[in-house]
Amino acid sequence: MTQENRVRNASILERTLINDCEDLNDEEDRIRQECVQNLESAKEISAEEALFEKIALNEKVPESKVELKELPPHLKYVFLEDNGSNPVIISTSLSPEEERKLVEVLKANKGVISWSIADLKGISPTYCMHRILMEDDYRPVAQPQRRLNPVMKEVVRKEVLKLLEAGIIYPISDIKWVSPVQVVPKKGGMTVIHNEKNELIPTRTVTGWRMCIDYRRLNTATRKDHFPLPFMDQMLERLAGQAYYCFLDGYSGYNQIMVDPGDQEKTTFTCPFGIFAYRKMPFGLCNAPATFQRCMQAIFADFMEKSIEVFMNDFSIFGDSFQRCLINLDVVLKRCVQTNLVLNWEKCHFMVTEGIVLGHKIPARGIEMDKAKVEVIEKLPPPTNMRGIRSFLGHVGFYRRFIKDFSKIAKPLSNLLAKEIPFVMSPELIVALDWNKDFELMCDASDYAIGAVLGQRRGKLVNEEVTSKEKEIWESFSDKTLLYIQQRPWFADLANFKAAGVILEELNWQQKKKFLHDAKQFVWDDPYLFKIGEDNLLRRCVTKEEAKKILWHCHNSPYAGHYNGERTTAKVLQAGFYWPTLFKDAHNHARSCDKCQRTGAISRRHEMPLQGILEVEVFDCWALACPKNDASTVIKFLKRQIFSRFGTPRVLISDGGSHFCNAQLDKVLKHYGVKHKVVGPYHPQTYRQDEVSNREIKRILEKTVTFSRKDWLQKLDDAL
């Protein structure tokens, strides 16, 4: 049929709409005029006046009041208005001055914080706009609506009213893409419950219902956007270690980004109350996360990794001080005002010292696990099938960075996920500990490894038939194993008696009499036992393992001096420790010391070029080292170390060195009224204490310095 014939066969209304009325007769022209009058008098129906089943779009959504929930101890509410409205959440650790500065910044940028969905303005399209690009071979699909029960229908009605009131959706007709509405449970945190078979199963608590749109057919035909998301571990490492944080959250973040007008009809959904399309980006579109991350990075591009970290809808502002974090917060809020990005007041925490980011706790000391999630993992039941193994490995794998050799530990479970692997659950090999029973440590006797098992006795450990074969037991149980038996401390019986009054039952009356006599020399002061010495001083009783460490510190340490057994014993007693074989162990330790054996008596030809000044008080013995031995050094030494601390002495006895016998020192001593006596040459008995001190210092240095003896200056302080 030609174009002319199609026009002539068209109705009068169609020809009127296309302005082709030249060849109409009088009757047809009358009908045309009536159509024009009807069209001109037709009332334009706006979206607000459109009526649907049981819902009128002019019905107003009841204003929801701001609900103040109970906060943890480290958070509190403050109000940006004098009438107690517009609350925000801040840290309780702030001083009054810091709180005042923070509130001033929040009031100056109050427009960026939203308390209801009606406050959403929409991010400027100059920064970002969502587009739905289709594959070349796509076919539009218009799906019918799904049945909803009365409860779900009411959920959809409230959600549609809320979105219409906020201008996020609008009615539409004559479209090719239609997706159905589905109502799903809104789930909270993970928990563990009993099923019908009284088995523990992990599940999530249902806190309400959520309206979703099934965009699966649309997503299949959509060209995918592969915009990268930031690495979570790298972002957490940059956040960790800061002094203050501000954790922000966008209010319905997806619904703040405009959808391209040419693609809005593709977001159409159907419900019992009509057909609607989204002006702003909805949840459920496959490219929505990429668009949102691209938009956030475009907004905060010059702040990323410097003052803010962005992962989808979570914004984390940080600073190494309160002032720095406050400046960063002010800059970010001003950028939000410029771009019309709105934040959710209930999920924003300002100026806190720690918080939960992406399932991890971020305090100033580093990255930690969220205890709430760890408690959920602890309550998970043992997996009994493939699905349970995947669920368990998924939960614990979230914190694998905190578990050393996680792959090795999880390998037995990971192997069960392979194909054609039999899944057999044998009886438990490890049972829960009974804290009311005693523990036993079973050690392995080996020349090349160490093995130990901490366990408890539950019934009989061996078969009676095996225990009756004594010869076989001796052949399989070597005598060497007996050497690895760990003995009790030597003072265990004394400690039990002093602490609880317990005496061994197997003691006869003579042994018991001796035991009670010896016990009088000990005192119990929880948790230690002390020995009363002959000098009436208390010394703590130590085990053999502790005794070895004490001997090393009193003999081998840099400040010990490598003295002989008697001096080492005196040092141990002076430090306040005791064990029965102290004298014997100290002599053996000094005799077996490698450095003491190598050095022995010091030869004079090995003497080091020391130029120290030694001052010895008659009634005491202590020494100080000086770098030089000239007259000025001696004067400074006497003034700073002797005169200013102990007062001026009556007599100063020294040798005849030039650093002591000079006019400058004589003048100073005369000024302070100190008499100077010079010892004659070749008469060391006069200053015998000096010679003894020099000999001891040389002996200690000989045993502590390295082979090259260049570090004697660093070891000198320890020797003194």
XYZ file of C-alpha atoms in Angstrom, residues 682-690:
9
model
C 107.486 3.443 94.242
C 105.213 3.399 97.265
C 101.819 2.026 96.084
C 100.744 1.046 99.612
C 99.614 4.622 100.217
C 96.888 4.413 97.563
C 96.348 0.654 97.656
C 92.601 0.998 97.116
C 93.273 2.782 93.813
